[in-house]
Coordinates of C-alpha atoms in Angstrom, one line a residue:
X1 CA 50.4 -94.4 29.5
X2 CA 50.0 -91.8 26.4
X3 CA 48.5 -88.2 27.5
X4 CA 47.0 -87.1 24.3
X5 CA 45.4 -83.4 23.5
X6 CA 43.3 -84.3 20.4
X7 CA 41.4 -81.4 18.7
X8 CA 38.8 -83.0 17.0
X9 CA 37.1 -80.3 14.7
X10 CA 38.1 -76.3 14.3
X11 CA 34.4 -75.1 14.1
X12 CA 33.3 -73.5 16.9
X13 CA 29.7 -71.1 17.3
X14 CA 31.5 -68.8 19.7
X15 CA 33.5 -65.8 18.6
X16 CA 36.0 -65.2 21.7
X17 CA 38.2 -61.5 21.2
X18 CA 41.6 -63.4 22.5
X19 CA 41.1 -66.8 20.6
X20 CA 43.3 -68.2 17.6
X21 CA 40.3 -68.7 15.4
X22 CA 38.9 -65.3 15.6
X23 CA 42.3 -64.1 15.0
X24 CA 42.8 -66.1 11.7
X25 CA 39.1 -64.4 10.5
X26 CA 40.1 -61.2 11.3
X27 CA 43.6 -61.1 9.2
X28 CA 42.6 -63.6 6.4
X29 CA 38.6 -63.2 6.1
X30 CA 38.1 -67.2 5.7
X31 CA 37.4 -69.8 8.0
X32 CA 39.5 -72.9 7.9
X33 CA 36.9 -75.7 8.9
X34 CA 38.2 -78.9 9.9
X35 CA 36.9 -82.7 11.0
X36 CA 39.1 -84.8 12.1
X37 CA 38.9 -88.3 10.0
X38 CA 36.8 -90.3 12.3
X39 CA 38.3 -94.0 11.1
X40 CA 41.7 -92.6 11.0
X41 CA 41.4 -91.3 14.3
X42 CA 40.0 -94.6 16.3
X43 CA 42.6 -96.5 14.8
X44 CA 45.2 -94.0 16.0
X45 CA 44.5 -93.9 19.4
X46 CA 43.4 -97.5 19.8
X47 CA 43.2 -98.6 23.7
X48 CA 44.3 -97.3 26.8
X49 CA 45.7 -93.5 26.1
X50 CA 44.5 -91.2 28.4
X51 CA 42.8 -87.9 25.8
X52 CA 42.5 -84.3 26.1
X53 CA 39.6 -83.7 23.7
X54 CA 40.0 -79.6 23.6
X55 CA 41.9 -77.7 20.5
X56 CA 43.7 -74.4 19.5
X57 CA 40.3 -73.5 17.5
X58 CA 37.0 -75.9 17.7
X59 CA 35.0 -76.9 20.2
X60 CA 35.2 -81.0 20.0
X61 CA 31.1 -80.8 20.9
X62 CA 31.1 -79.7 17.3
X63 CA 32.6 -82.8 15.2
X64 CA 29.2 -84.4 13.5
X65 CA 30.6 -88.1 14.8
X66 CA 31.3 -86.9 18.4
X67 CA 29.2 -89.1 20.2
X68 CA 30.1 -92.1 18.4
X69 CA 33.9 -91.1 18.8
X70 CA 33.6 -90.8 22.7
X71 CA 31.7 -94.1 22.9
X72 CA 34.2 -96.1 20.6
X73 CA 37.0 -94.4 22.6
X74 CA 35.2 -95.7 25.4
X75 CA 34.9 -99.3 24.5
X76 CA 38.7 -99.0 24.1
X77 CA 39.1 -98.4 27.5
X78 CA 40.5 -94.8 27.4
X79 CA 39.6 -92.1 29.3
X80 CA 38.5 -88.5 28.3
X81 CA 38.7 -85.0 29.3
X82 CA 36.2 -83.0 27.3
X83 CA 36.4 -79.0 27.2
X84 CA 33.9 -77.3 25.9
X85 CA 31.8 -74.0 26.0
X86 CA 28.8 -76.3 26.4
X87 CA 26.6 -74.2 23.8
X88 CA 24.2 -74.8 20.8
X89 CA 23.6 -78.5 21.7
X90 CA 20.7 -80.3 22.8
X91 CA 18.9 -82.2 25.5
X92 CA 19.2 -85.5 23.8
X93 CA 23.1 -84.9 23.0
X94 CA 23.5 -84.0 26.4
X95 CA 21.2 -87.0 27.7
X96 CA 23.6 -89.2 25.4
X97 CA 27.0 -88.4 26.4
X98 CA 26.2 -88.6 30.0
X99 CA 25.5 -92.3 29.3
X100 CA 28.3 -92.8 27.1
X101 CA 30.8 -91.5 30.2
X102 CA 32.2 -93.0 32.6
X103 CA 33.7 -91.8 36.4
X104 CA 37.1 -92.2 35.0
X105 CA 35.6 -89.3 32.7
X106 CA 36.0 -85.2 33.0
X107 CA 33.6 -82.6 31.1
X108 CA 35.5 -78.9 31.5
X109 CA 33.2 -76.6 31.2
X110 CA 34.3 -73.2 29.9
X111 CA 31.6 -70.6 31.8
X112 CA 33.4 -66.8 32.4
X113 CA 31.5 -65.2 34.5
X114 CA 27.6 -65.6 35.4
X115 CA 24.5 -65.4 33.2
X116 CA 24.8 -61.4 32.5
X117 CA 28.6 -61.4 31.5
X118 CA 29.9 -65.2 30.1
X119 CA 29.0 -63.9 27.1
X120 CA 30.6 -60.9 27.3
X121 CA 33.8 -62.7 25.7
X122 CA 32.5 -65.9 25.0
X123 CA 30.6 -64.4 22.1
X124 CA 27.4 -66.3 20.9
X125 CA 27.1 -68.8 24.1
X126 CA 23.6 -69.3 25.4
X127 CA 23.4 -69.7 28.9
X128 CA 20.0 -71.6 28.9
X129 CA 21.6 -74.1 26.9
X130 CA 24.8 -74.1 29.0
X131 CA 22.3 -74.4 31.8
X132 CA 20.8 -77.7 30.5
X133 CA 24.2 -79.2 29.6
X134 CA 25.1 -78.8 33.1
X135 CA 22.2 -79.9 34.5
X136 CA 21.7 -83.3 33.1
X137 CA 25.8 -83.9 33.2
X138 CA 25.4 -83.4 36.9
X139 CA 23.3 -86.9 37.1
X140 CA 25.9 -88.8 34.9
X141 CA 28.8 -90.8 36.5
X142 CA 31.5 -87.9 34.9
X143 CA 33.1 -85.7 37.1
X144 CA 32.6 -81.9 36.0
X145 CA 34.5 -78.7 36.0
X146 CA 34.1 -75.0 36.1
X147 CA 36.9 -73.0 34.4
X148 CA 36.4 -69.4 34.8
X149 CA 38.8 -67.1 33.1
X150 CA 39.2 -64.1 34.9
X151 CA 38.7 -60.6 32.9
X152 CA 37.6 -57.0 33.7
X153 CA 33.8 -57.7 33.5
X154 CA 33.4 -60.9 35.9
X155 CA 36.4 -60.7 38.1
X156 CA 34.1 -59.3 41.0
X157 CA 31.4 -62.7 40.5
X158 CA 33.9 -65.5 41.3
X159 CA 33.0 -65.7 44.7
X160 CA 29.6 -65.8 43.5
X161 CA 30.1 -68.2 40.6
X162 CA 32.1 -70.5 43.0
X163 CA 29.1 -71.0 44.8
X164 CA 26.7 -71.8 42.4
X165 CA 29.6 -74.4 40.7
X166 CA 28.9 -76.1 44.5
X167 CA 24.9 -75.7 44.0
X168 CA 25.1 -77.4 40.0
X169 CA 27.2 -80.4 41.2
X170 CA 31.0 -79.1 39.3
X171 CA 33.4 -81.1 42.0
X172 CA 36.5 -78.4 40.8
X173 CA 36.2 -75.0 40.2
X174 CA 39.3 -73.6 38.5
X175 CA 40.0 -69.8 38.0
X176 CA 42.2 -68.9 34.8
X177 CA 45.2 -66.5 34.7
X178 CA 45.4 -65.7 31.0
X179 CA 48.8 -64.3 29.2
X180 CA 46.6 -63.7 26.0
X181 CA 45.5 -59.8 26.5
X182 CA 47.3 -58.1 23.1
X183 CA 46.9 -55.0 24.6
X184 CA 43.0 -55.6 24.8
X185 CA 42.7 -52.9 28.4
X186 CA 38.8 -53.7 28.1
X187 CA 39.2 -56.8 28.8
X188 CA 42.0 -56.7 31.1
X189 CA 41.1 -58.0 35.0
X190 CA 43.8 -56.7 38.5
X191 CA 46.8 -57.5 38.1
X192 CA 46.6 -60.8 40.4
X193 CA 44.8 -62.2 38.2
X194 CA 46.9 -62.3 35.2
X195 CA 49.5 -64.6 33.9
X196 CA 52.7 -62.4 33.5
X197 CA 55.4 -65.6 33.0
X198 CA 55.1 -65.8 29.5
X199 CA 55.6 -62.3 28.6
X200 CA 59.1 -62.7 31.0
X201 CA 60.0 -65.4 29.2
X202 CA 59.2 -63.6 25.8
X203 CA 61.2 -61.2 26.4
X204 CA 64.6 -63.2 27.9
X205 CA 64.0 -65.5 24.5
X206 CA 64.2 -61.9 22.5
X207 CA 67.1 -60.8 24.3
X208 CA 69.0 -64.2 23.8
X209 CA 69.5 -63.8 28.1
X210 CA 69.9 -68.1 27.8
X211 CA 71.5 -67.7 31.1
X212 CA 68.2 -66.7 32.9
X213 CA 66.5 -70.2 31.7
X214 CA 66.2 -73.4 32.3
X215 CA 64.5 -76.1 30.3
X216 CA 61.8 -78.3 32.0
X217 CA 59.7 -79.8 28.9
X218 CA 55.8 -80.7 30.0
X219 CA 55.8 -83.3 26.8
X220 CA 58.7 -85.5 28.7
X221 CA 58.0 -88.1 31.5
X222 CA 60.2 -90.2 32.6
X223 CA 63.0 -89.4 29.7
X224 CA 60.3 -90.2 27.0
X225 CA 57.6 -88.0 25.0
X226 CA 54.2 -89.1 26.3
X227 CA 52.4 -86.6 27.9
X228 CA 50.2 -83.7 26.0
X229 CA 51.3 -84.7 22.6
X230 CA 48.7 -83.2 20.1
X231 CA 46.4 -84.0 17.0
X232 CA 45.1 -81.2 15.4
X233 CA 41.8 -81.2 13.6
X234 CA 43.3 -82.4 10.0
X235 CA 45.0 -85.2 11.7
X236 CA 48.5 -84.0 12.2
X237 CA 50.9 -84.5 15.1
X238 CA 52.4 -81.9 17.3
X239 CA 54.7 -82.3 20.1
X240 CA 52.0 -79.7 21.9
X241 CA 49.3 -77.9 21.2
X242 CA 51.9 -75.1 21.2
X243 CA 53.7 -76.2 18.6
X244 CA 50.1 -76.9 17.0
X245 CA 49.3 -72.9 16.7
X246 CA 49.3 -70.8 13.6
X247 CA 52.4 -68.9 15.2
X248 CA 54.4 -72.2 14.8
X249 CA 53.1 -74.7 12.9
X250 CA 55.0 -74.2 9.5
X251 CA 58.3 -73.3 11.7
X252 CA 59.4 -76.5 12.7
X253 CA 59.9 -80.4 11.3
X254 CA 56.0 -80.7 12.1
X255 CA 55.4 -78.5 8.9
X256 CA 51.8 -79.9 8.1
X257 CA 52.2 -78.6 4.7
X258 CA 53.9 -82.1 3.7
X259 CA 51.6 -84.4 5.8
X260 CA 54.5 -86.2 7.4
X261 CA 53.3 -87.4 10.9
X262 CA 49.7 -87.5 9.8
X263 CA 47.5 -89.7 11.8
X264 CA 46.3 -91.7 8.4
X265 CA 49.9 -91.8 7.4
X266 CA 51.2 -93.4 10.8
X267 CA 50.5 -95.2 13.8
X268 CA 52.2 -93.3 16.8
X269 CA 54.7 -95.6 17.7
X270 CA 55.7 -95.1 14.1
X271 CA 55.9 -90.9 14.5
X272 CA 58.0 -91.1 18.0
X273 CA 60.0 -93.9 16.9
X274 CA 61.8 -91.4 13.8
X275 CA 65.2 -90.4 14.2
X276 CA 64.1 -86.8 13.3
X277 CA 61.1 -86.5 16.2
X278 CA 63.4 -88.2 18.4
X279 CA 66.1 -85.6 18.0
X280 CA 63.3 -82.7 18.5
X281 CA 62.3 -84.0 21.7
X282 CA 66.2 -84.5 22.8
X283 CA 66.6 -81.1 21.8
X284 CA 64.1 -79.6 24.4
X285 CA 65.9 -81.3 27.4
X286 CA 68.6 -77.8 26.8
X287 CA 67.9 -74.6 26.3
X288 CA 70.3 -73.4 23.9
X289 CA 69.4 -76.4 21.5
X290 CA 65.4 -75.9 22.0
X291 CA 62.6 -74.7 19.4
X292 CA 61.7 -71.2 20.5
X293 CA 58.6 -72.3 21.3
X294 CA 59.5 -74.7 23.4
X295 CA 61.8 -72.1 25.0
X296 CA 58.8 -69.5 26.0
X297 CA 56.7 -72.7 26.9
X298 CA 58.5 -74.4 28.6
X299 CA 61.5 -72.7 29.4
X300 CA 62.2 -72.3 33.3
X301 CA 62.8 -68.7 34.4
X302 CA 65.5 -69.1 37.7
X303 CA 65.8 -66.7 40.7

């Protein structure tokens, strides 16, 4: 079965420090808003794919068809996995999707830290609203999820926010070791709790150390590409949401500029079935032959 990560719009209400979509603003000044074609989309993923509905820059609560996708996807006999920051919706949207999903079904919701510090990076998020979401999704037949990135300002509540995941009905709680800091110290929790792998692996790729890596691509199962393959928000395929990111989009044969493995261009048996996309994903099973990103992604440091 297909593992899909679909990103279904790039709008967003929150303004996170560390995210992709504040970085873009920040260098450019624009916003680059994006909807993913809902038609082109259902007929894309037609019947029995397991989706990732999450993205490098939108919240997928934020697509204007998003209830009508997740019930269509539904009918289809898929099953979903929804991340969101659970703000600026709603009772009756709320009231909605929990009758749309299913037990099959995930909501993720994206809460760091407690009422006086989520939005301490998650810029903009209402709690009360947050609240609300949670509340009514508790009574639906989905399974829901805490993720709680750990930073400077909430690392001493997750004891705390563990708890009250219990008390609200979340059956996971997951705690978050970001890589993305960019020399941010504010924001910056202990050591422990940090994600130091990729900035190793940055730095063997920059020192061409090939000997120091292995390659163990998370796209591959079972010798084939079918797990965590991505659609961004205009519709075009990536082997990853990686590969999906402003840093490497236009650096690789998924170059969106020339709308080549476009969802409204192809089905996806048509996309993995092309000599080119079937020599990228060959090419990630070594490391001297693999896409840099692919390398710091996925590459395996040994010892």
């Amino acid at each position: 079965m297909y593992n899909l990560h679909v990103e279904l719009t790039s709008k967003c209400t929150l303004e996170c420090p560390l995210c992709d979509r504040t970085w873009f603003y920040k260098k450019f000044k624009k916003r680059l808003i994006h909807q993913i074609d809902t038609s082109a989309l259902l007929k894309f993923i037609g019947s029995n794919k397991e989706l990732y509905l999450c993205g490098n820059n939108g919240d997928p609560i934020y697509h204007p068809n998003f209830l009508r996708i997740c019930k269509e996807l539904k009918q289809k006999n898929n099953s979903l996995i929804i991340v969101t920051n659970g703000s600026a919706r709603k009772l009756k949207f709320w009231s909605l999707l929990s009758e749309i999903l299913k037990e099959e079904d995930e909501i993720q919701f994206s809460i760091d830290g407690l009422e006086n510090t989520n939005h301490l990076y998650r810029k903009n998020s209402n709690w009360i609203q947050i609240m609300q979401g949670v509340n009514i999704m508790a009574k639906s037949m989905a399974k829901m999820t805490w993720k709680f990135i750990v930073f400077k300002h909430n690392q001493h509540q997750i004891d705390e926010a563990k708890k009250l995941s219990e008390d609200l009905g979340f059956k996971k709680f997951i705690l978050i070791a970001s890589d993305r800091w960019n020399n941010e110290t504010d924001l910056m929790p202990d050591a422990s709790y940090m994600d130091e792998s990729k900035k190793k692996k940055l730095e063997i790729v920059s020192n061409n150390l090939t000997e120091k890596l292995t390659m163990k691509p998370k796209c591959i199962k079972n010798n084939k590409p079918v797990s965590g393959l991505y659609i961004d928000s205009e519709g075009n395929f990536y082997p990853c949401c990686w590969m999906g990111t402003y840093r490497y989009k236009h650096k690789s044969i998924f170059n969106p500029k020339y709308s080549r493995f476009n969802i409204k261009n192809n089905t996806l048996d048509d996309i993995l079935s092309q000599k080119s996309v079937d020599d990228f994903f060959d090419s990630t099973k070594q490391f001297t032959s693999a896409h840099n990103c692919c390398k710091i992604q996925c590459g395996v440091k040994n010892g």
